[in-house]
Amino acid sequence: MTKSKKPDKPSQLKNKDALSIAATPGHQAVLKTNDIVAEQASAIDALVGTVPYNSNKALEYGHDNALAPLPGATAEPRSIALTASTATEDTGTAKTGSAVRPGTNPTVASLNRVRVDASDRPLTTNQGVRISDNQNSLKAGLRGPSLLEDFILREKITHFDHERIPERIVHARGSGAHGYFKAYDALGKYTRAAPFAEEGKITPVFVRFSTVAGERGSKDTARDVRGFAVKFYSDEGNWDLVGNNMPVFFIQDAMKFPDLVHAVKPEPHHGMPQAASAHDTFWDFVSLMPESTHMLMWLMSDRALPRSYRMMQGFGVHTFRLVNEEGQSIFCKFHWKPRQGTHALLWDEAVKISGADPDFHRRDLWEAIESGEFPEWELGLQLFTEEQAAGFSFDVLDATKLIPEELVPVTPVGLMVLNRNPDNFFAETEQVAFCTAHIIPGIDFSNDPLLAGRIHSYVDTQISRLGGANFHEIPINSPLASVQNNQRDGMHRQALNRGRVAYEPNSLAGGCPFQAGASQSAVSQAGNGGFMSFPDRVSEDKVRGKPEKFAEHYLQATLFFNSQTAVEKAHITDAFRFELSKVAVPAIRSRMLSSLVNVCPDLAAEVAAGLGMDLPDAMPKAILEPQLPEVTASAALSMMALPGECGIRTRQVAILIEEGIQYSSLLSLYDALTEAGAVVHFVGPRIGIFTCASSEKIEADRSLENSPAVLFDAAVLPDGNEAVRALAANKHTSGFIKDLYRHCKTILALGDGRELLDIAGVGPGVDENEGILMADNSSLAAIVPDFIHAVAAHRHPSRDPATKAEAS
């Protein structure tokens, strides 16, 4: 299969000209951050400023006023975009539709039918009755008792009391976005699935990213697996590709899924720890389930601490089938590759970010899309036959195993772009219902026993969470394809089915709706034939058990560890040591160490030393002489293999400022960084306006107090003796610079700014370290490309303490 030319990258919102120099009333031109959200925030502030106080407040009191309440005060925005939920409202698909018309509440077609805008409209009850007074309940006299007949109060309070639904048992903490998938080529040779039907075909999607273990209010940066679920609104129905950012899982059979989740959730006797696997019950369980070992290597790696949802891979985990129009089948595994590259946080960063901004990943995704920096992933397929699968040293139905790319390469087949934020978090991100059972013609299941349980579990969960079997009628879940079925009634039913017939076959409705059949029908309304399960021949005993190849538990864990760079191996070692140090029962720690001996004796020894324990003997294996692996190291398993294609686009760069900074050097640097796509923030000891040595103005949109260094990818230390002295005296500056250095991020010191490195204790000799750059006015232009290149590298491992320790 040949790969066609990639679709052109969507045009980005060019905000530099609009934001870099902004005139403000009463001030000269002010250099501001290049955040397009700041422009909208400024306009919103102007709108809000037209309502300095509640002019009707004084009229809420007294008998005469109670009889003649006035309409609420309004202010006219200069653009309807100012009152939108998202700046991407105009970026629509066939599912999201276009921007809402002011003051309308459409009830048909795309999501516009439920997108409500209140411009120039009075408040009403749920029944459309206008509310004359929304400030007071109905009372018998001004000081009398409230009356039971106040249906407006009762409706308002009753709805409020029922605003929450049960959260997901797993994947409760999530963020979502709309977008589209564009196929590179027609894949009719392999599948009749609608998204791959022709070159360039566009299919709307909604994607939800999530953590797994934590509750809905937990932090984004926990060490955890990340969910990566994609809903394709295809013209032959909805297809949900429900996966993770890791290609394997902890268990082999769905029978063990409740046990796994019960083990990793907060311990039931005291409800701790939240969103963490570092506790006794989890490690007790996995140390008794050696098939979990491969997944544990991924969980202890940097993959469990992504820098951004936009910078992590996605995997379908299971083996699926593709089926073409002739009924021929081929096995398939799904891979999502981010164009931003795969990048991670350090553990120390993740811990500090969780305190500074628990919504770090949610905010990152939202702000990138709002500013027009639309995240992109390439979908790739590993395609292989049943005959090939039978010859592998592992079983492709085992979800604890992956297929090395050296064995089966990944073929790129299309590009996914997320280009629109949701209007309402609850209605879309919280109510979206994914299910592995949601497949379309051309996609089918394998006999993976973990997948079989998920096919049932997800539907059952949504029925519980979303109030009944009609969750598919919630707008975010409803397909674009026509729905015609004989289902009726139930909680929250919205479809108004005409006629008397709710069964098949029938004659009272002329036989409709009728079954589609297996192939193209002569009846024009039928279109293509219906879904047909692949006729996989089954002739086995009915048993409870696992295939023999499932018994090998360690070779791919060793493959993963051997495929990591030195610094990645050090981070895995550190993670095991930290997690097991939280385990209170020594016997559980010892049992887990005995399992790690089977992965890598050196790894187990380092972890044991870090725990002050003797290294135990290796845990007995379930199979003594497994088939030798085809691949013993795979570069594709290291995050370093995917540095990305986007340079410093969306990278957050902090420029420290104070009174008296040198303006000229910052202006040229600012222009270069924004031109390359970075998001520049001016960070001062406070927010607001600062005056440069040459009298120009710069506005700080962040402060050293509210935005610590862990929220940025790189930083610039300014020139200017007066500014440097003031920054050196600030209690936050030294810690800010130390964290930048400790986390191996790029630092550029301009002129006098290099003194701040010494004050922070980072120097001397710091200029010999990778990722630390120095410049003055005469050399700045020459060093800017080096700075941009260094920021694009994400991090400089040669400064990582783990690497230095290994080198010594």
mmCIF file of C-alpha atoms in Angstrom, residues 24-300:
data_model
loop_
_atom_site.group_PDB
_atom_site.id
_atom_site.type_symbol
_atom_site.label_atom_id
_atom_site.label_comp_id
_atom_site.label_asym_id
_atom_site.label_seq_id
_atom_site.Cartn_x
_atom_site.Cartn_y
_atom_site.Cartn_z
ATOM 1 C CA THR A 24 -4.351 50.588 25.569
ATOM 2 C CA PRO A 25 -6.300 53.662 26.694
ATOM 3 C CA GLY A 26 -4.124 56.031 28.657
ATOM 4 C CA HIS A 27 -0.892 54.203 27.854
ATOM 5 C CA GLN A 28 1.646 54.140 25.112
ATOM 6 C CA ALA A 29 2.099 50.916 23.121
ATOM 7 C CA VAL A 30 2.556 47.964 25.452
ATOM 8 C CA LEU A 31 4.404 44.766 24.592
ATOM 9 C CA LYS A 32 2.085 41.934 25.589
ATOM 10 C CA THR A 33 2.020 38.173 25.500
ATOM 11 C CA ASN A 34 1.237 36.560 22.145
ATOM 12 C CA ASP A 35 -1.678 34.601 23.577
ATOM 13 C CA ILE A 36 -4.738 34.957 21.367
ATOM 14 C CA VAL A 37 -6.884 34.194 24.401
ATOM 15 C CA ALA A 38 -5.555 37.407 25.971
ATOM 16 C CA GLU A 39 -7.042 39.437 23.101
ATOM 17 C CA GLN A 40 -10.455 37.928 23.705
ATOM 18 C CA ALA A 41 -10.069 38.389 27.445
ATOM 19 C CA SER A 42 -9.338 42.084 26.901
ATOM 20 C CA ALA A 43 -12.471 42.495 24.786
ATOM 21 C CA ILE A 44 -14.539 40.617 27.359
ATOM 22 C CA ASP A 45 -13.135 42.860 30.067
ATOM 23 C CA ALA A 46 -14.294 45.889 28.065
ATOM 24 C CA LEU A 47 -17.784 44.369 27.754
ATOM 25 C CA VAL A 48 -17.948 43.593 31.468
ATOM 26 C CA GLY A 49 -16.721 47.111 32.205
ATOM 27 C CA THR A 50 -19.894 48.537 30.669
ATOM 28 C CA VAL A 51 -21.807 47.070 33.629
ATOM 29 C CA PRO A 52 -20.028 48.577 36.673
ATOM 30 C CA TYR A 53 -22.731 47.469 39.109
ATOM 31 C CA ASN A 54 -26.200 45.902 39.277
ATOM 32 C CA SER A 55 -28.399 48.921 38.526
ATOM 33 C CA ASN A 56 -31.555 46.963 39.383
ATOM 34 C CA LYS A 57 -30.379 45.864 42.810
ATOM 35 C CA ALA A 58 -32.068 48.706 44.690
ATOM 36 C CA LEU A 59 -35.352 47.848 42.988
ATOM 37 C CA GLU A 60 -35.482 44.336 44.460
ATOM 38 C CA TYR A 61 -36.880 45.624 47.753
ATOM 39 C CA GLY A 62 -40.272 46.939 48.839
ATOM 40 C CA HIS A 63 -43.866 46.093 48.033
ATOM 41 C CA ASP A 64 -44.255 48.372 44.987
ATOM 42 C CA ASN A 65 -41.107 47.014 43.403
ATOM 43 C CA ALA A 66 -42.262 43.459 44.088
ATOM 44 C CA LEU A 67 -45.325 44.148 41.951
ATOM 45 C CA ALA A 68 -43.415 45.680 39.032
ATOM 46 C CA PRO A 69 -39.950 44.126 38.565
ATOM 47 C CA LEU A 70 -37.926 45.642 35.742
ATOM 48 C CA PRO A 71 -36.267 43.735 32.891
ATOM 49 C CA GLY A 72 -32.648 42.804 33.549
ATOM 50 C CA ALA A 73 -29.952 45.183 32.361
ATOM 51 C CA THR A 74 -28.075 44.134 29.214
ATOM 52 C CA ALA A 75 -24.933 45.188 27.375
ATOM 53 C CA GLU A 76 -24.316 44.736 23.653
ATOM 54 C CA PRO A 77 -21.077 42.856 22.842
ATOM 55 C CA ARG A 78 -19.146 44.089 19.833
ATOM 56 C CA SER A 79 -19.122 40.504 18.543
ATOM 57 C CA ILE A 80 -21.121 37.391 19.386
ATOM 58 C CA ALA A 81 -17.773 35.589 19.602
ATOM 59 C CA LEU A 82 -17.210 37.307 22.940
ATOM 60 C CA THR A 83 -20.082 35.399 24.527
ATOM 61 C CA ALA A 84 -19.165 32.044 22.974
ATOM 62 C CA SER A 85 -17.901 29.095 25.010
ATOM 63 C CA THR A 86 -14.908 28.728 22.705
ATOM 64 C CA ALA A 87 -13.035 30.803 20.148
ATOM 65 C CA THR A 88 -13.279 27.818 17.785
ATOM 66 C CA GLU A 89 -17.061 28.081 17.474
ATOM 67 C CA ASP A 90 -16.796 28.801 13.736
ATOM 68 C CA THR A 91 -14.559 25.767 13.159
ATOM 69 C CA GLY A 92 -17.263 23.207 12.490
ATOM 70 C CA THR A 93 -17.775 19.725 11.154
ATOM 71 C CA ALA A 94 -20.918 17.968 9.988
ATOM 72 C CA LYS A 95 -21.433 17.021 13.644
ATOM 73 C CA THR A 96 -20.760 20.349 15.353
ATOM 74 C CA GLY A 97 -22.369 22.521 12.697
ATOM 75 C CA SER A 98 -21.663 26.240 12.360
ATOM 76 C CA ALA A 99 -21.675 29.083 14.865
ATOM 77 C CA VAL A 100 -24.975 29.628 16.635
ATOM 78 C CA ARG A 101 -27.346 32.352 15.429
ATOM 79 C CA PRO A 102 -27.841 34.998 18.142
ATOM 80 C CA GLY A 103 -30.827 34.410 20.375
ATOM 81 C CA THR A 104 -31.830 31.041 18.933
ATOM 82 C CA ASN A 105 -32.407 27.548 20.250
ATOM 83 C CA PRO A 106 -32.454 25.252 17.203
ATOM 84 C CA THR A 107 -33.830 21.751 17.701
ATOM 85 C CA VAL A 108 -32.935 19.963 14.448
ATOM 86 C CA ALA A 109 -29.954 18.726 12.415
ATOM 87 C CA SER A 110 -26.429 18.850 13.902
ATOM 88 C CA LEU A 111 -25.428 19.888 17.404
ATOM 89 C CA ASN A 112 -26.860 23.314 16.551
ATOM 90 C CA ARG A 113 -30.206 21.858 17.550
ATOM 91 C CA VAL A 114 -29.131 21.917 21.182
ATOM 92 C CA ARG A 115 -26.780 24.891 21.177
ATOM 93 C CA VAL A 116 -28.575 27.665 23.053
ATOM 94 C CA ASP A 117 -27.752 31.367 23.119
ATOM 95 C CA ALA A 118 -29.544 33.829 25.397
ATOM 96 C CA SER A 119 -28.735 37.082 23.601
ATOM 97 C CA ASP A 120 -31.658 39.534 23.897
ATOM 98 C CA ARG A 121 -33.921 36.879 25.390
ATOM 99 C CA PRO A 122 -35.665 36.936 28.790
ATOM 100 C CA LEU A 123 -35.218 34.229 31.410
ATOM 101 C CA THR A 124 -37.840 31.474 31.323
ATOM 102 C CA THR A 125 -38.791 28.300 33.144
ATOM 103 C CA ASN A 126 -38.089 24.900 31.612
ATOM 104 C CA GLN A 127 -41.565 25.159 30.115
ATOM 105 C CA GLY A 128 -40.794 28.474 28.391
ATOM 106 C CA VAL A 129 -42.695 30.703 30.834
ATOM 107 C CA ARG A 130 -40.998 34.088 31.202
ATOM 108 C CA ILE A 131 -39.691 34.782 34.707
ATOM 109 C CA SER A 132 -40.444 38.291 35.887
ATOM 110 C CA ASP A 133 -38.334 38.124 39.068
ATOM 111 C CA ASN A 134 -35.303 35.876 39.483
ATOM 112 C CA GLN A 135 -34.173 37.465 42.756
ATOM 113 C CA ASN A 136 -36.887 36.525 45.226
ATOM 114 C CA SER A 137 -38.998 33.523 46.120
ATOM 115 C CA LEU A 138 -42.775 33.937 46.375
ATOM 116 C CA LYS A 139 -43.791 34.846 49.943
ATOM 117 C CA ALA A 140 -46.962 35.692 51.823
ATOM 118 C CA GLY A 141 -45.983 39.319 52.382
ATOM 119 C CA LEU A 142 -42.494 40.787 52.316
ATOM 120 C CA ARG A 143 -41.649 39.148 55.662
ATOM 121 C CA GLY A 144 -44.002 36.236 55.385
ATOM 122 C CA PRO A 145 -43.342 32.539 54.788
ATOM 123 C CA SER A 146 -42.338 31.202 51.368
ATOM 124 C CA LEU A 147 -45.173 29.533 49.513
ATOM 125 C CA LEU A 148 -45.265 25.959 48.254
ATOM 126 C CA GLU A 149 -46.949 27.175 45.077
ATOM 127 C CA ASP A 150 -43.714 28.856 43.934
ATOM 128 C CA PHE A 151 -43.156 26.501 40.997
ATOM 129 C CA ILE A 152 -40.318 28.659 39.705
ATOM 130 C CA LEU A 153 -38.284 28.231 42.899
ATOM 131 C CA ARG A 154 -39.058 24.506 43.110
ATOM 132 C CA GLU A 155 -38.080 23.902 39.472
ATOM 133 C CA LYS A 156 -34.827 25.833 39.888
ATOM 134 C CA ILE A 157 -33.797 24.068 43.114
ATOM 135 C CA THR A 158 -34.893 20.614 41.902
ATOM 136 C CA HIS A 159 -32.803 20.879 38.747
ATOM 137 C CA PHE A 160 -29.834 22.115 40.756
ATOM 138 C CA ASP A 161 -30.154 19.149 43.129
ATOM 139 C CA HIS A 162 -29.867 16.768 40.160
ATOM 140 C CA GLU A 163 -27.082 18.437 38.156
ATOM 141 C CA ARG A 164 -24.542 15.691 38.785
ATOM 142 C CA ILE A 165 -24.404 12.186 37.358
ATOM 143 C CA PRO A 166 -22.283 9.260 38.565
ATOM 144 C CA GLU A 167 -18.727 9.607 37.362
ATOM 145 C CA ARG A 168 -17.004 6.920 35.348
ATOM 146 C CA ILE A 169 -15.510 4.146 37.472
ATOM 147 C CA VAL A 170 -12.310 4.440 35.420
ATOM 148 C CA HIS A 171 -11.267 7.279 33.100
ATOM 149 C CA ALA A 172 -13.319 9.723 35.210
ATOM 150 C CA ARG A 173 -10.891 12.615 34.745
ATOM 151 C CA GLY A 174 -10.941 13.601 31.085
ATOM 152 C CA SER A 175 -10.825 16.329 28.437
ATOM 153 C CA GLY A 176 -12.272 16.294 24.934
ATOM 154 C CA ALA A 177 -12.325 18.059 21.575
ATOM 155 C CA HIS A 178 -13.985 17.891 18.158
ATOM 156 C CA GLY A 179 -12.141 17.414 14.907
ATOM 157 C CA TYR A 180 -11.919 15.314 11.772
ATOM 158 C CA PHE A 181 -10.076 12.371 10.277
ATOM 159 C CA LYS A 182 -8.853 12.533 6.655
ATOM 160 C CA ALA A 183 -7.878 9.325 4.863
ATOM 161 C CA TYR A 184 -4.647 9.286 2.860
ATOM 162 C CA ASP A 185 -5.745 6.471 0.506
ATOM 163 C CA ALA A 186 -8.697 4.226 -0.222
ATOM 164 C CA LEU A 187 -8.230 0.990 1.736
ATOM 165 C CA GLY A 188 -10.826 -1.128 -0.040
ATOM 166 C CA LYS A 189 -8.301 -3.922 -0.414
ATOM 167 C CA TYR A 190 -8.384 -4.406 3.365
ATOM 168 C CA THR A 191 -11.636 -2.960 4.696
ATOM 169 C CA ARG A 192 -14.994 -1.597 3.618
ATOM 170 C CA ALA A 193 -15.039 0.724 6.709
ATOM 171 C CA ALA A 194 -16.476 4.093 5.702
ATOM 172 C CA PRO A 195 -13.639 6.359 7.005
ATOM 173 C CA PHE A 196 -11.211 4.595 4.637
ATOM 174 C CA ALA A 197 -13.516 4.341 1.620
ATOM 175 C CA GLU A 198 -11.721 6.860 -0.583
ATOM 176 C CA GLU A 199 -8.656 9.084 -0.718
ATOM 177 C CA GLY A 200 -9.188 12.362 1.097
ATOM 178 C CA LYS A 201 -12.452 11.316 2.754
ATOM 179 C CA ILE A 202 -13.330 13.430 5.808
ATOM 180 C CA THR A 203 -14.989 11.872 8.874
ATOM 181 C CA PRO A 204 -15.935 14.019 11.899
ATOM 182 C CA VAL A 205 -14.537 12.813 15.239
ATOM 183 C CA PHE A 206 -14.775 13.571 18.938
ATOM 184 C CA VAL A 207 -11.789 12.587 21.077
ATOM 185 C CA ARG A 208 -11.587 12.214 24.851
ATOM 186 C CA PHE A 209 -8.279 11.938 26.713
ATOM 187 C CA SER A 210 -8.223 10.865 30.337
ATOM 188 C CA THR A 211 -6.403 9.431 33.294
ATOM 189 C CA VAL A 212 -7.565 6.005 34.482
ATOM 190 C CA ALA A 213 -7.347 5.624 38.254
ATOM 191 C CA GLY A 214 -8.274 9.068 39.593
ATOM 192 C CA GLU A 215 -11.680 10.501 40.344
ATOM 193 C CA ARG A 216 -13.233 13.321 38.332
ATOM 194 C CA GLY A 217 -11.681 16.035 40.517
ATOM 195 C CA SER A 218 -8.196 14.535 40.669
ATOM 196 C CA LYS A 219 -5.061 16.055 39.163
ATOM 197 C CA ASP A 220 -4.015 15.748 35.522
ATOM 198 C CA THR A 221 -0.366 14.888 36.154
ATOM 199 C CA ALA A 222 -0.677 11.677 38.180
ATOM 200 C CA ARG A 223 1.529 8.743 37.189
ATOM 201 C CA ASP A 224 -1.069 6.782 35.264
ATOM 202 C CA VAL A 225 -2.141 5.289 31.981
ATOM 203 C CA ARG A 226 -3.921 7.814 29.740
ATOM 204 C CA GLY A 227 -7.097 6.996 27.854
ATOM 205 C CA PHE A 228 -7.199 7.889 24.138
ATOM 206 C CA ALA A 229 -10.755 7.361 22.809
ATOM 207 C CA VAL A 230 -11.889 8.441 19.338
ATOM 208 C CA LYS A 231 -15.507 8.498 18.170
ATOM 209 C CA PHE A 232 -15.777 8.470 14.347
ATOM 210 C CA TYR A 233 -19.138 9.850 13.150
ATOM 211 C CA SER A 234 -19.028 7.875 9.911
ATOM 212 C CA ASP A 235 -21.749 7.810 7.282
ATOM 213 C CA GLU A 236 -22.333 4.147 8.149
ATOM 214 C CA GLY A 237 -22.680 4.732 11.885
ATOM 215 C CA ASN A 238 -20.484 5.535 14.866
ATOM 216 C CA TRP A 239 -17.197 3.713 15.343
ATOM 217 C CA ASP A 240 -15.442 4.066 18.703
ATOM 218 C CA LEU A 241 -11.725 3.320 18.752
ATOM 219 C CA VAL A 242 -11.255 3.142 22.521
ATOM 220 C CA GLY A 243 -7.602 2.867 23.486
ATOM 221 C CA ASN A 244 -4.783 4.106 25.707
ATOM 222 C CA ASN A 245 -1.431 5.827 25.354
ATOM 223 C CA MET A 246 0.230 2.451 25.981
ATOM 224 C CA PRO A 247 -0.114 -0.497 23.587
ATOM 225 C CA VAL A 248 -0.489 -3.224 26.235
ATOM 226 C CA PHE A 249 -2.507 -3.805 29.402
ATOM 227 C CA PHE A 250 -2.174 -5.334 32.875
ATOM 228 C CA ILE A 251 -4.324 -8.437 32.415
ATOM 229 C CA GLN A 252 -5.131 -11.044 29.778
ATOM 230 C CA ASP A 253 -8.757 -11.813 30.538
ATOM 231 C CA ALA A 254 -11.707 -9.533 31.361
ATOM 232 C CA MET A 255 -12.511 -11.760 34.333
ATOM 233 C CA LYS A 256 -9.685 -9.963 36.174
ATOM 234 C CA PHE A 257 -10.667 -6.385 35.290
ATOM 235 C CA PRO A 258 -12.790 -5.703 38.407
ATOM 236 C CA ASP A 259 -9.949 -7.096 40.532
ATOM 237 C CA LEU A 260 -7.393 -4.815 38.863
ATOM 238 C CA VAL A 261 -9.530 -1.704 39.303
ATOM 239 C CA HIS A 262 -10.424 -2.554 42.904
ATOM 240 C CA ALA A 263 -6.709 -2.985 43.612
ATOM 241 C CA VAL A 264 -5.597 0.331 42.081
ATOM 242 C CA LYS A 265 -8.448 2.454 43.430
ATOM 243 C CA PRO A 266 -8.135 4.121 46.876
ATOM 244 C CA GLU A 267 -8.075 1.464 49.567
ATOM 245 C CA PRO A 268 -11.638 1.026 50.854
ATOM 246 C CA HIS A 269 -10.925 1.250 54.572
ATOM 247 C CA HIS A 270 -9.646 4.846 54.430
ATOM 248 C CA GLY A 271 -10.166 6.066 50.845
ATOM 249 C CA MET A 272 -6.473 6.684 50.061
ATOM 250 C CA PRO A 273 -4.444 7.275 47.977
ATOM 251 C CA GLN A 274 -6.210 9.246 45.278
ATOM 252 C CA ALA A 275 -5.101 8.842 41.641
ATOM 253 C CA ALA A 276 -2.024 6.817 42.593
ATOM 254 C CA SER A 277 -0.768 3.257 42.242
ATOM 255 C CA ALA A 278 1.846 3.628 44.996
ATOM 256 C CA HIS A 279 0.091 1.623 47.696
ATOM 257 C CA ASP A 280 -0.185 -1.900 49.046
ATOM 258 C CA THR A 281 -3.281 -3.258 47.330
ATOM 259 C CA PHE A 282 -2.110 -2.439 43.808
ATOM 260 C CA TRP A 283 1.355 -3.928 44.221
ATOM 261 C CA ASP A 284 -0.030 -6.901 46.120
ATOM 262 C CA PHE A 285 -2.260 -7.678 43.146
ATOM 263 C CA VAL A 286 0.220 -7.122 40.310
ATOM 264 C CA SER A 287 3.042 -8.951 42.080
ATOM 265 C CA LEU A 288 0.761 -12.001 42.136
ATOM 266 C CA MET A 289 -0.120 -11.476 38.454
ATOM 267 C CA PRO A 290 3.220 -11.704 36.607
ATOM 268 C CA GLU A 291 1.467 -11.103 33.274
ATOM 269 C CA SER A 292 1.210 -7.469 34.499
ATOM 270 C CA THR A 293 4.993 -7.047 34.396
ATOM 271 C CA HIS A 294 5.187 -5.743 30.830
ATOM 272 C CA MET A 295 2.535 -3.111 31.523
ATOM 273 C CA LEU A 296 4.293 -2.163 34.756
ATOM 274 C CA MET A 297 7.406 -1.283 32.750
ATOM 275 C CA TRP A 298 5.328 1.126 30.669
ATOM 276 C CA LEU A 299 3.593 2.525 33.757
ATOM 277 C CA MET A 300 6.908 3.182 35.500
#
